[in-house]
Short mmCIF file of C-alpha atoms and ligand atoms in Angstrom, two decimals:
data_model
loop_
_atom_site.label_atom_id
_atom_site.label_comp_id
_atom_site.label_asym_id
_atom_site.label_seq_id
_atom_site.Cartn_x
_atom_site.Cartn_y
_atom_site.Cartn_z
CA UNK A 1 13.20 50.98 -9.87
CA UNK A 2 11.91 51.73 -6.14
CA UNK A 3 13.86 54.08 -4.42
CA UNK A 4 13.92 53.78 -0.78
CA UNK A 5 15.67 57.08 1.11
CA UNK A 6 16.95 56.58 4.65
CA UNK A 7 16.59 60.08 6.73
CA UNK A 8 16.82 61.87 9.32
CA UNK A 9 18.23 65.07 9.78
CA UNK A 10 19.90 63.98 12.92
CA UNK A 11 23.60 62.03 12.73
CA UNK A 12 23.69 58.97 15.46
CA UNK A 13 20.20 57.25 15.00
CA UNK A 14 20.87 54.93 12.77
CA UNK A 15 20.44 55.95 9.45
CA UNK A 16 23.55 54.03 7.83
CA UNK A 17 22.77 50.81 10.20
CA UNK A 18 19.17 50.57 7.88
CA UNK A 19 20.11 51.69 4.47
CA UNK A 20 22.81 49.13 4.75
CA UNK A 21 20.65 46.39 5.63
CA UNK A 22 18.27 47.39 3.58
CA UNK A 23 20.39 47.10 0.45
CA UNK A 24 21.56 43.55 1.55
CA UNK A 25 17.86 42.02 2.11
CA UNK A 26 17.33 43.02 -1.10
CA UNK A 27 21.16 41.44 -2.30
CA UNK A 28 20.13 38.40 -0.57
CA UNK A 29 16.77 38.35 -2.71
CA UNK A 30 18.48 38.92 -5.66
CA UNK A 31 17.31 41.98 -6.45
CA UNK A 32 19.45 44.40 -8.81
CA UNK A 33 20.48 47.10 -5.98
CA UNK A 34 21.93 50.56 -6.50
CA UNK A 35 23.30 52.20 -3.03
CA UNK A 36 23.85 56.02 -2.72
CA UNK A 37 25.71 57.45 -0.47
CA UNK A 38 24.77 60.89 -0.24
CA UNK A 39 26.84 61.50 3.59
CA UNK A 40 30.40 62.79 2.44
CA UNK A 41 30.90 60.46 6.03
CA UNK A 42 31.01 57.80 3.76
CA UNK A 43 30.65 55.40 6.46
CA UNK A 44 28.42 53.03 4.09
CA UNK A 45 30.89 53.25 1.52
CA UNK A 46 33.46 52.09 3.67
CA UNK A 47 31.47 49.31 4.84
CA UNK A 48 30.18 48.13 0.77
CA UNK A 49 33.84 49.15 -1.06
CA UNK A 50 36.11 47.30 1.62
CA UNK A 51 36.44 43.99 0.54
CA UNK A 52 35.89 41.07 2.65
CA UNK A 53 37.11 37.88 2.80
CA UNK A 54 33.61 36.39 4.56
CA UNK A 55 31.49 36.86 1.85
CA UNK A 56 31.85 39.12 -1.02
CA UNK A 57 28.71 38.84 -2.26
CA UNK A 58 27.71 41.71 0.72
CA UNK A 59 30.45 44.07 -0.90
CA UNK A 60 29.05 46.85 -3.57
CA UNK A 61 30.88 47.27 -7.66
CA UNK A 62 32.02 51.17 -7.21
CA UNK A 63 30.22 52.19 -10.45
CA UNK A 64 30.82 56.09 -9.55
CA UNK A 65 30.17 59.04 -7.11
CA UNK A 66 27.11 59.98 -5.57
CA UNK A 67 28.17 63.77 -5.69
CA UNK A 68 27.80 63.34 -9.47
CA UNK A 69 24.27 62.56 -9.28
CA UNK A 70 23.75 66.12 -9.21
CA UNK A 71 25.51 67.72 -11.54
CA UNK A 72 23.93 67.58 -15.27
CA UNK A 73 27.08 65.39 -16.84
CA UNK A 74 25.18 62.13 -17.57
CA UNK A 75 26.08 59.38 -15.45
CA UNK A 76 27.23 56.12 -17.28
CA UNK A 77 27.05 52.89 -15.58
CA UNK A 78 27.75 49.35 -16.21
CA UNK A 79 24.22 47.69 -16.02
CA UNK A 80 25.84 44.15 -15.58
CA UNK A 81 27.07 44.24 -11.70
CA UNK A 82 24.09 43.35 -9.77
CA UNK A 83 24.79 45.49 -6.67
CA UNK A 84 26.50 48.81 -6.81
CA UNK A 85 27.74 52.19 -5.13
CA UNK A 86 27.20 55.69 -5.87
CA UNK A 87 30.12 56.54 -3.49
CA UNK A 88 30.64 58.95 -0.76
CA UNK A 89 32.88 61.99 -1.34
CA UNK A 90 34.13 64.99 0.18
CA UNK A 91 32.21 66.64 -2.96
CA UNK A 92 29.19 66.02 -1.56
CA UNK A 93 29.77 68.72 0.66
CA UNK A 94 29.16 71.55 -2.51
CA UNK A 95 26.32 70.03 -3.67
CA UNK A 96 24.14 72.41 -1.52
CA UNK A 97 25.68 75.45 -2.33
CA UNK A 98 23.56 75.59 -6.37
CA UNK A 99 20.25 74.08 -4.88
CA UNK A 100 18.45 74.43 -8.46
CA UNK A 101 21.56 72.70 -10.31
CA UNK A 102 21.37 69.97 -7.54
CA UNK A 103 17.88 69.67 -7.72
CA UNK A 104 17.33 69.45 -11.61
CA UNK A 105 20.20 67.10 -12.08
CA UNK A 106 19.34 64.34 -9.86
CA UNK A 107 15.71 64.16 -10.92
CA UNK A 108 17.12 63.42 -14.57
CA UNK A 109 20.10 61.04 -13.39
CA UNK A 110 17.48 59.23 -11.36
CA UNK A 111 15.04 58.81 -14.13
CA UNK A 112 18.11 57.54 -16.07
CA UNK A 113 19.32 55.05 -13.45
CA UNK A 114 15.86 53.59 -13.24
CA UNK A 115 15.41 50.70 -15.92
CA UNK A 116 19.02 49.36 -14.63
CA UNK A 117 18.18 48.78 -10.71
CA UNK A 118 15.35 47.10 -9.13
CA UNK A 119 16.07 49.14 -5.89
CA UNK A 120 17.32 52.07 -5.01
CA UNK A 121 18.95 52.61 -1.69
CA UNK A 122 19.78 56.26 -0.43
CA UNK A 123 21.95 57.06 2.45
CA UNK A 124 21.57 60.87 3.64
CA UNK A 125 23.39 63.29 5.43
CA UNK A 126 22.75 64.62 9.02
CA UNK A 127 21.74 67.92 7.35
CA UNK A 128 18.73 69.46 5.47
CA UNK A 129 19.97 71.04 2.27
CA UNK A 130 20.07 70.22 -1.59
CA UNK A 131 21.10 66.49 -0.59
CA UNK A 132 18.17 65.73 1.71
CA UNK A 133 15.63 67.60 -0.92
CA UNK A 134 16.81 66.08 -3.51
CA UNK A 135 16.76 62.40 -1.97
CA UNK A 136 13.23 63.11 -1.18
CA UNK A 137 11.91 64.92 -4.58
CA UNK A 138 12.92 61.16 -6.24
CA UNK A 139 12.59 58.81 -3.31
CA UNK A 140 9.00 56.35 -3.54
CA UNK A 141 9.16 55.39 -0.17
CA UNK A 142 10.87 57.23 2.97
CA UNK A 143 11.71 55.64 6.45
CA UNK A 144 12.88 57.92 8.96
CA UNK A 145 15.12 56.39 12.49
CA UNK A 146 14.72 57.86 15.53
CA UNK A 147 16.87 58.00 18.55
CA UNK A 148 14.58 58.37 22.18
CA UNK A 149 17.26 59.21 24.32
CA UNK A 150 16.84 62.77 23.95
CA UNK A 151 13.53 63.07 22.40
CA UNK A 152 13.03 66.28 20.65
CA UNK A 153 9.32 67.02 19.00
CA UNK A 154 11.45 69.87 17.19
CA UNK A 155 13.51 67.30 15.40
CA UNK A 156 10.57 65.66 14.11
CA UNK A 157 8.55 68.57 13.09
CA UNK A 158 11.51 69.56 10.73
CA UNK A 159 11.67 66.16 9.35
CA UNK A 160 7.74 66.88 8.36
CA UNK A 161 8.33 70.27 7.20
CA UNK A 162 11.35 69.18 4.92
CA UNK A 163 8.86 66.10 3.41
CA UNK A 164 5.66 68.96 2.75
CA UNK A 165 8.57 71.29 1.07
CA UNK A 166 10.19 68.53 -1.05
CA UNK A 167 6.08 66.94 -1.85
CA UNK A 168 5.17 70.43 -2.91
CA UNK A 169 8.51 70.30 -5.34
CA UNK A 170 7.59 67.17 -6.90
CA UNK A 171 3.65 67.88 -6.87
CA UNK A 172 3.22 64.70 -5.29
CA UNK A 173 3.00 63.01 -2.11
CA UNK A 174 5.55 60.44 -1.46
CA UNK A 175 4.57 57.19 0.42
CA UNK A 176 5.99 58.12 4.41
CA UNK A 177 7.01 54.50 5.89
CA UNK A 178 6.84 56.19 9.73
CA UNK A 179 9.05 56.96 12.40
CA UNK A 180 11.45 53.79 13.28
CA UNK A 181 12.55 54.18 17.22
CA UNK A 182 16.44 52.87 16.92
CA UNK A 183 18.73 51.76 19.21
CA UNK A 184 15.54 51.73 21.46
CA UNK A 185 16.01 50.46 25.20
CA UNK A 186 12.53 48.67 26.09
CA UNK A 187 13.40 48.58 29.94
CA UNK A 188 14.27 51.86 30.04
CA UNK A 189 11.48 53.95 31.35
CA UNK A 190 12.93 57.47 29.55
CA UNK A 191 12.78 55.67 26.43
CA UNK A 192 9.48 54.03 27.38
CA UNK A 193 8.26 57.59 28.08
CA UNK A 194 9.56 59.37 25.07
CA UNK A 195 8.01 56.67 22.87
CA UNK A 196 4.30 57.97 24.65
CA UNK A 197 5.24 61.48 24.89
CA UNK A 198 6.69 61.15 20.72
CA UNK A 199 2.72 59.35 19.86
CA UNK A 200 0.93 61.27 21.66
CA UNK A 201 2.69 64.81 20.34
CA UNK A 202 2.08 63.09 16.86
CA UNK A 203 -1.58 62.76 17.10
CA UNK A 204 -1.20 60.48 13.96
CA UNK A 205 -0.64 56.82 14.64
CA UNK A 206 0.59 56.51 11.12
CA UNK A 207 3.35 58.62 11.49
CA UNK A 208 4.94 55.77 13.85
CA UNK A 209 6.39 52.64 12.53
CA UNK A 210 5.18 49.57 13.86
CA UNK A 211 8.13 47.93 15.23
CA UNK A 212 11.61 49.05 16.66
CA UNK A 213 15.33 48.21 16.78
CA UNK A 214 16.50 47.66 19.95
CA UNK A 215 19.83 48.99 21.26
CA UNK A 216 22.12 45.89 20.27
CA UNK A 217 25.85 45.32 19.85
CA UNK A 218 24.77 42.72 17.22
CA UNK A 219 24.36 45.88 14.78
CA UNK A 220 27.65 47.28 15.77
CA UNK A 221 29.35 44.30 14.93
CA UNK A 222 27.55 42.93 11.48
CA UNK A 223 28.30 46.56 10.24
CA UNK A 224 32.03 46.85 11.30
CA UNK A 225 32.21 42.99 9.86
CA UNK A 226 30.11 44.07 6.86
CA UNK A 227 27.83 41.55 7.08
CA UNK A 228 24.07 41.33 7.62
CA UNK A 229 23.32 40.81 11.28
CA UNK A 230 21.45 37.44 10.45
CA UNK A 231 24.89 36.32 8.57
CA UNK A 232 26.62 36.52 12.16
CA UNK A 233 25.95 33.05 13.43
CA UNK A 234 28.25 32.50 15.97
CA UNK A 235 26.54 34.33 19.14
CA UNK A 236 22.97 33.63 20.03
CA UNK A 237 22.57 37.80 20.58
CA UNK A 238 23.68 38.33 17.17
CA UNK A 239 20.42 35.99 16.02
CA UNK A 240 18.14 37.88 17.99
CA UNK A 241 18.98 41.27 15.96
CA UNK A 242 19.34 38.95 13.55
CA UNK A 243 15.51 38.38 13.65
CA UNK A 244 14.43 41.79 14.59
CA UNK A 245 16.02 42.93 11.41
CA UNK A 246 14.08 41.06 9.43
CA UNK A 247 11.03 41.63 10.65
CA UNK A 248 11.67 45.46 10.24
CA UNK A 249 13.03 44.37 6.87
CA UNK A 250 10.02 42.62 5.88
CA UNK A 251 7.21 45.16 6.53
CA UNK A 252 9.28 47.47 4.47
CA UNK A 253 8.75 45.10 2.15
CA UNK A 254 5.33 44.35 2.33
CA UNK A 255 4.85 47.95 1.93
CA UNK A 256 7.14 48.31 -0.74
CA UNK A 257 5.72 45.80 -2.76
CA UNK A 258 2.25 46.98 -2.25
CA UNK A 259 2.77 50.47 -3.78
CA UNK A 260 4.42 48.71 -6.46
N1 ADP B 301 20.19 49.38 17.02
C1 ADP B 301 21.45 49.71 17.35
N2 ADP B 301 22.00 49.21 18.48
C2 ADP B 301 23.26 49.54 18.84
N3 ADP B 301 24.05 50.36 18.15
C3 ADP B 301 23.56 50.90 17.02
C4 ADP B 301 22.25 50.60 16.54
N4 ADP B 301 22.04 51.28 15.40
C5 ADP B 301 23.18 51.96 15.16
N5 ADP B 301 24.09 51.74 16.13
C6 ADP B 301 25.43 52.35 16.25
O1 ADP B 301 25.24 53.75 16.49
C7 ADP B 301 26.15 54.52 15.72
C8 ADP B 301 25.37 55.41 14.76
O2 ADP B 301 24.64 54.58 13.89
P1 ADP B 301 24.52 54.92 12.33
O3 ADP B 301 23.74 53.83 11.70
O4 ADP B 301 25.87 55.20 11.76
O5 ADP B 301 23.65 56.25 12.41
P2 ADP B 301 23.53 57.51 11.43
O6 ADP B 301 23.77 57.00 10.04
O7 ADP B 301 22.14 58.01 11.64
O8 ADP B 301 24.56 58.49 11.85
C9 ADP B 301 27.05 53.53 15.01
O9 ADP B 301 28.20 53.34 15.77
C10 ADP B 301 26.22 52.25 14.97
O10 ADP B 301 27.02 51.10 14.93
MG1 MG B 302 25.09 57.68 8.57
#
């Protein structure tokens, strides 16, 4: 199993948008996909657990909560559903308070979970605590959305510090996919000058994912719908973000599948 952790420690930027289309490129490839939901938001749970009449195949089997994932109980799961949900609870929200609890447990449920999944999807919280560590002590591959509107450098340097603390737990570097500017406004010269400001600051090209998601109601809709935003074929705007999507989607991938 690849596990793939969506994070930022800021709320608003997009984190849920990705993780959720994330898990369904991988649906649509049928790949066996786990999705954790580690915000007690639960906004991706309510978009995998509500059914849908348009197609259920984009829906998620609710084989448990993602709050037990941490505690030392052993999870059991039904290997035969081929796309699942570690749920969102209000839980979630104790998890931090026994850090070396948290921290032990989900290394061992993870290790558990592995053989059944192909893919791992993780959802995290707006907050740096025993979630966030956690995700990132077991997580392969991390991708991190950024919002430009209100650049902060501070933001990001916290977002490094919490990776060297959690690669320092796990004695191991984890593979760091970049920063991915979301809901990014090409035409808009503060975002256009954030995005220069943000590289320069970085001094490390490598730190910056190459290629954005624009600001597009395309990704508001496919998400309150929940649907992939290339499933939405009835408005040509929809196809666009429908495209950019994928191409985000795809050098994931690529990577992905080259650290295989
Ligand atoms: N590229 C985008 N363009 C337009 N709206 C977006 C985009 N990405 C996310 N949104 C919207 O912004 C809000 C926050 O996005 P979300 O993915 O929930 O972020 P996070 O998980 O980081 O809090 C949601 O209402 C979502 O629909
Ligand atoms: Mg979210």
């Amino acid at each position: 199993m690849r596990t793939i952790v969506v994070n930022n420690q800021k709320g608003g930027v997009g984190k849920t948008t990705l993780a959720l289309h994330l898990a369904w490129h991988y649906v649509e490839q049928d790949k066996r996909v786990l999705f954790v939901d580690l915000d007690a938001q639960g906004n991706a749970t309510a978009t995998l657990a509500r059914p849908t009449p348009e197609q259920p195949r984009w829906q998620a089997h609710g084989c448990g909560l993602a709050a037990d994932l941490f505690s030392p109980a052993r999870l059991e799961i039904d290997p035969a559903p081929p796309f699942q949900l570690l749920a969102a609870s209000s839980r979630l929200n104790m998890v931090d308070a026994a850090l070396e609890v948290a921290l032990d447990a989900i290394r061992i449920q993870h290790d558990g979970l592995s053989p059944l999944f192909d893919l791992c999807i993780i959802d995290t919280p707006p907050a740096f605590g025993a979630r966030n560590l956690g995700a990132l002590m077991v997580c392969d591959h991390l991708i991190a959305p950024i919002q430009l509107e209100d650049y902060a450098l501070s933001g990001v340097n916290d977002l490094l510090k919490s990776i060297a603390v959690a690669e320092k737990l796990r004695g191991g570097r984890l593979d760091f996919l970049g920063l991915l500017p979301s809901q990014f406004r090409a035409n808009s010269s503060l975002h256009r000058q954030n995005l220069e400001t943000l590289v320069r600051d970085l001094g490390r090209a490598e730190l910056l994912f190459p290629a954005f998601l624009a600001l597009r109601q395309g990704y508001v809709e496919a998400v309150g719908r929940g649907l992939p935003v290339w499933m939405i074929r009835d408005n040509s705007a929809a196809a666009v973000a429908g495209r950019e999507m994928r191409h985000v989607l795809g050098l994931v991938a690529n990577r992905v599948a080259l650290r295989s």
